């Protein structure tokens, strides 16, 4: 599967779907982004069971601001609409492949339990 261009119109719908969604936040002027682009594209061809989206931070400043993207490239990975990975910097091919395998191996019931615990703790802290 080729990469999908993410915009303000389709970002939320794309990352909130079931399965794995990888998001590459980038900009045309960014050298490391240009070097990471082919790595990301190749991974999208190797992993047709996941969605690979490219978010141009210059063309979509509202999303970039909402996501608090400070450095690019920034790679985010969502699984079943939960953000499970976020890191700035270009990954080499082997590291990206390892990350994808780790995300595929996640116990999502455990992840959802941890998210629920964190949300409950945050709610309790707000009420104090």
GROMACS .gro file of C-alpha atoms in nm:
model
  128
    1UNK     CA    1   0.000   0.000   0.000
    2UNK     CA    2   0.132   0.343  -0.085
    3UNK     CA    3   0.139   0.614   0.175
    4UNK     CA    4  -0.169   0.828   0.234
    5UNK     CA    5  -0.148   1.207   0.244
    6UNK     CA    6  -0.291   1.322   0.577
    7UNK     CA    7  -0.472   1.655   0.599
    8UNK     CA    8  -0.703   1.831   0.839
    9UNK     CA    9  -0.990   1.663   0.653
   10UNK     CA   10  -0.881   1.303   0.704
   11UNK     CA   11  -0.630   1.295   0.994
   12UNK     CA   12  -0.871   1.215   1.277
   13UNK     CA   13  -1.061   0.955   1.075
   14UNK     CA   14  -0.736   0.787   0.968
   15UNK     CA   15  -0.569   0.758   1.309
   16UNK     CA   16  -0.889   0.654   1.488
   17UNK     CA   17  -0.947   0.341   1.280
   18UNK     CA   18  -0.875  -0.011   1.398
   19UNK     CA   19  -0.535  -0.157   1.322
   20UNK     CA   20  -0.195   0.004   1.290
   21UNK     CA   21  -0.148   0.356   1.153
   22UNK     CA   22   0.200   0.506   1.118
   23UNK     CA   23   0.226   0.882   1.073
   24UNK     CA   24   0.535   1.056   0.937
   25UNK     CA   25   0.522   1.429   1.020
   26UNK     CA   26   0.755   1.604   0.778
   27UNK     CA   27   0.823   1.920   0.575
   28UNK     CA   28   0.965   1.976   0.226
   29UNK     CA   29   1.261   2.182   0.352
   30UNK     CA   30   1.371   1.919   0.606
   31UNK     CA   31   1.680   1.718   0.502
   32UNK     CA   32   1.632   1.433   0.752
   33UNK     CA   33   1.266   1.411   0.642
   34UNK     CA   34   1.373   1.365   0.282
   35UNK     CA   35   1.613   1.088   0.383
   36UNK     CA   36   1.348   0.912   0.595
   37UNK     CA   37   1.080   0.936   0.324
   38UNK     CA   38   1.205   0.641   0.114
   39UNK     CA   39   1.250   0.428   0.429
   40UNK     CA   40   0.889   0.500   0.529
   41UNK     CA   41   0.765   0.435   0.173
   42UNK     CA   42   0.947   0.100   0.157
   43UNK     CA   43   0.800  -0.006   0.491
   44UNK     CA   44   0.452   0.082   0.357
   45UNK     CA   45   0.511  -0.157   0.067
   46UNK     CA   46   0.634  -0.432   0.301
   47UNK     CA   47   0.347  -0.395   0.551
   48UNK     CA   48   0.026  -0.374   0.352
   49UNK     CA   49  -0.168  -0.464   0.669
   50UNK     CA   50  -0.094  -0.119   0.817
   51UNK     CA   51  -0.178   0.235   0.708
   52UNK     CA   52   0.115   0.468   0.643
   53UNK     CA   53   0.030   0.838   0.641
   54UNK     CA   54   0.243   1.140   0.561
   55UNK     CA   55   0.156   1.466   0.738
   56UNK     CA   56   0.307   1.776   0.577
   57UNK     CA   57   0.346   2.005   0.879
   58UNK     CA   58   0.379   2.315   0.659
   59UNK     CA   59   0.053   2.248   0.476
   60UNK     CA   60  -0.128   2.144   0.797
   61UNK     CA   61  -0.006   2.377   1.074
   62UNK     CA   62  -0.323   2.327   1.280
   63UNK     CA   63  -0.267   1.953   1.314
   64UNK     CA   64   0.105   2.003   1.376
   65UNK     CA   65   0.024   2.248   1.656
   66UNK     CA   66  -0.245   2.024   1.806
   67UNK     CA   67   0.002   1.734   1.807
   68UNK     CA   68   0.269   1.960   1.961
   69UNK     CA   69   0.521   1.863   1.695
   70UNK     CA   70   0.843   2.044   1.784
   71UNK     CA   71   1.093   1.859   1.562
   72UNK     CA   72   1.066   1.681   1.232
   73UNK     CA   73   1.056   1.420   1.120
   74UNK     CA   74   0.835   1.293   1.397
   75UNK     CA   75   0.705   0.938   1.375
   76UNK     CA   76   0.383   0.847   1.552
   77UNK     CA   77   0.227   0.502   1.562
   78UNK     CA   78  -0.136   0.444   1.652
   79UNK     CA   79  -0.292   0.104   1.712
   80UNK     CA   80  -0.668   0.076   1.746
   81UNK     CA   81  -0.678   0.459   1.776
   82UNK     CA   82  -0.433   0.465   2.071
   83UNK     CA   83  -0.102   0.645   2.032
   84UNK     CA   84   0.155   0.378   2.124
   85UNK     CA   85   0.476   0.540   1.995
   86UNK     CA   86   0.602   0.889   1.925
   87UNK     CA   87   0.957   0.999   1.858
   88UNK     CA   88   1.133   1.274   1.667
   89UNK     CA   89   1.413   1.177   1.432
   90UNK     CA   90   1.460   0.958   1.128
   91UNK     CA   91   1.480   0.587   1.196
   92UNK     CA   92   1.704   0.358   0.991
   93UNK     CA   93   1.522   0.077   0.805
   94UNK     CA   94   1.604  -0.195   1.060
   95UNK     CA   95   1.483   0.017   1.352
   96UNK     CA   96   1.157   0.100   1.174
   97UNK     CA   97   1.103  -0.268   1.095
   98UNK     CA   98   1.170  -0.361   1.460
   99UNK     CA   99   0.925  -0.094   1.578
  100UNK     CA  100   0.652  -0.220   1.344
  101UNK     CA  101   0.702  -0.576   1.471
  102UNK     CA  102   0.683  -0.456   1.833
  103UNK     CA  103   0.358  -0.269   1.765
  104UNK     CA  104   0.212  -0.575   1.593
  105UNK     CA  105   0.301  -0.780   1.902
  106UNK     CA  106   0.137  -0.550   2.155
  107UNK     CA  107  -0.125  -0.693   2.390
  108UNK     CA  108  -0.390  -0.429   2.324
  109UNK     CA  109  -0.605  -0.539   2.618
  110UNK     CA  110  -0.310  -0.458   2.843
  111UNK     CA  111  -0.250  -0.126   2.664
  112UNK     CA  112  -0.616  -0.028   2.707
  113UNK     CA  113  -0.597  -0.122   3.078
  114UNK     CA  114  -0.290   0.099   3.123
  115UNK     CA  115  -0.455   0.390   2.939
  116UNK     CA  116  -0.765   0.355   3.159
  117UNK     CA  117  -0.548   0.360   3.473
  118UNK     CA  118  -0.362   0.670   3.354
  119UNK     CA  119  -0.689   0.847   3.272
  120UNK     CA  120  -0.835   0.756   3.611
  121UNK     CA  121  -0.524   0.885   3.790
  122UNK     CA  122  -0.536   1.210   3.591
  123UNK     CA  123  -0.906   1.254   3.670
  124UNK     CA  124  -0.839   1.193   4.041
  125UNK     CA  125  -0.555   1.446   4.040
  126UNK     CA  126  -0.779   1.708   3.881
  127UNK     CA  127  -1.043   1.659   4.150
  128UNK     CA  128  -0.797   1.716   4.434
   0.00000   0.00000   0.00000
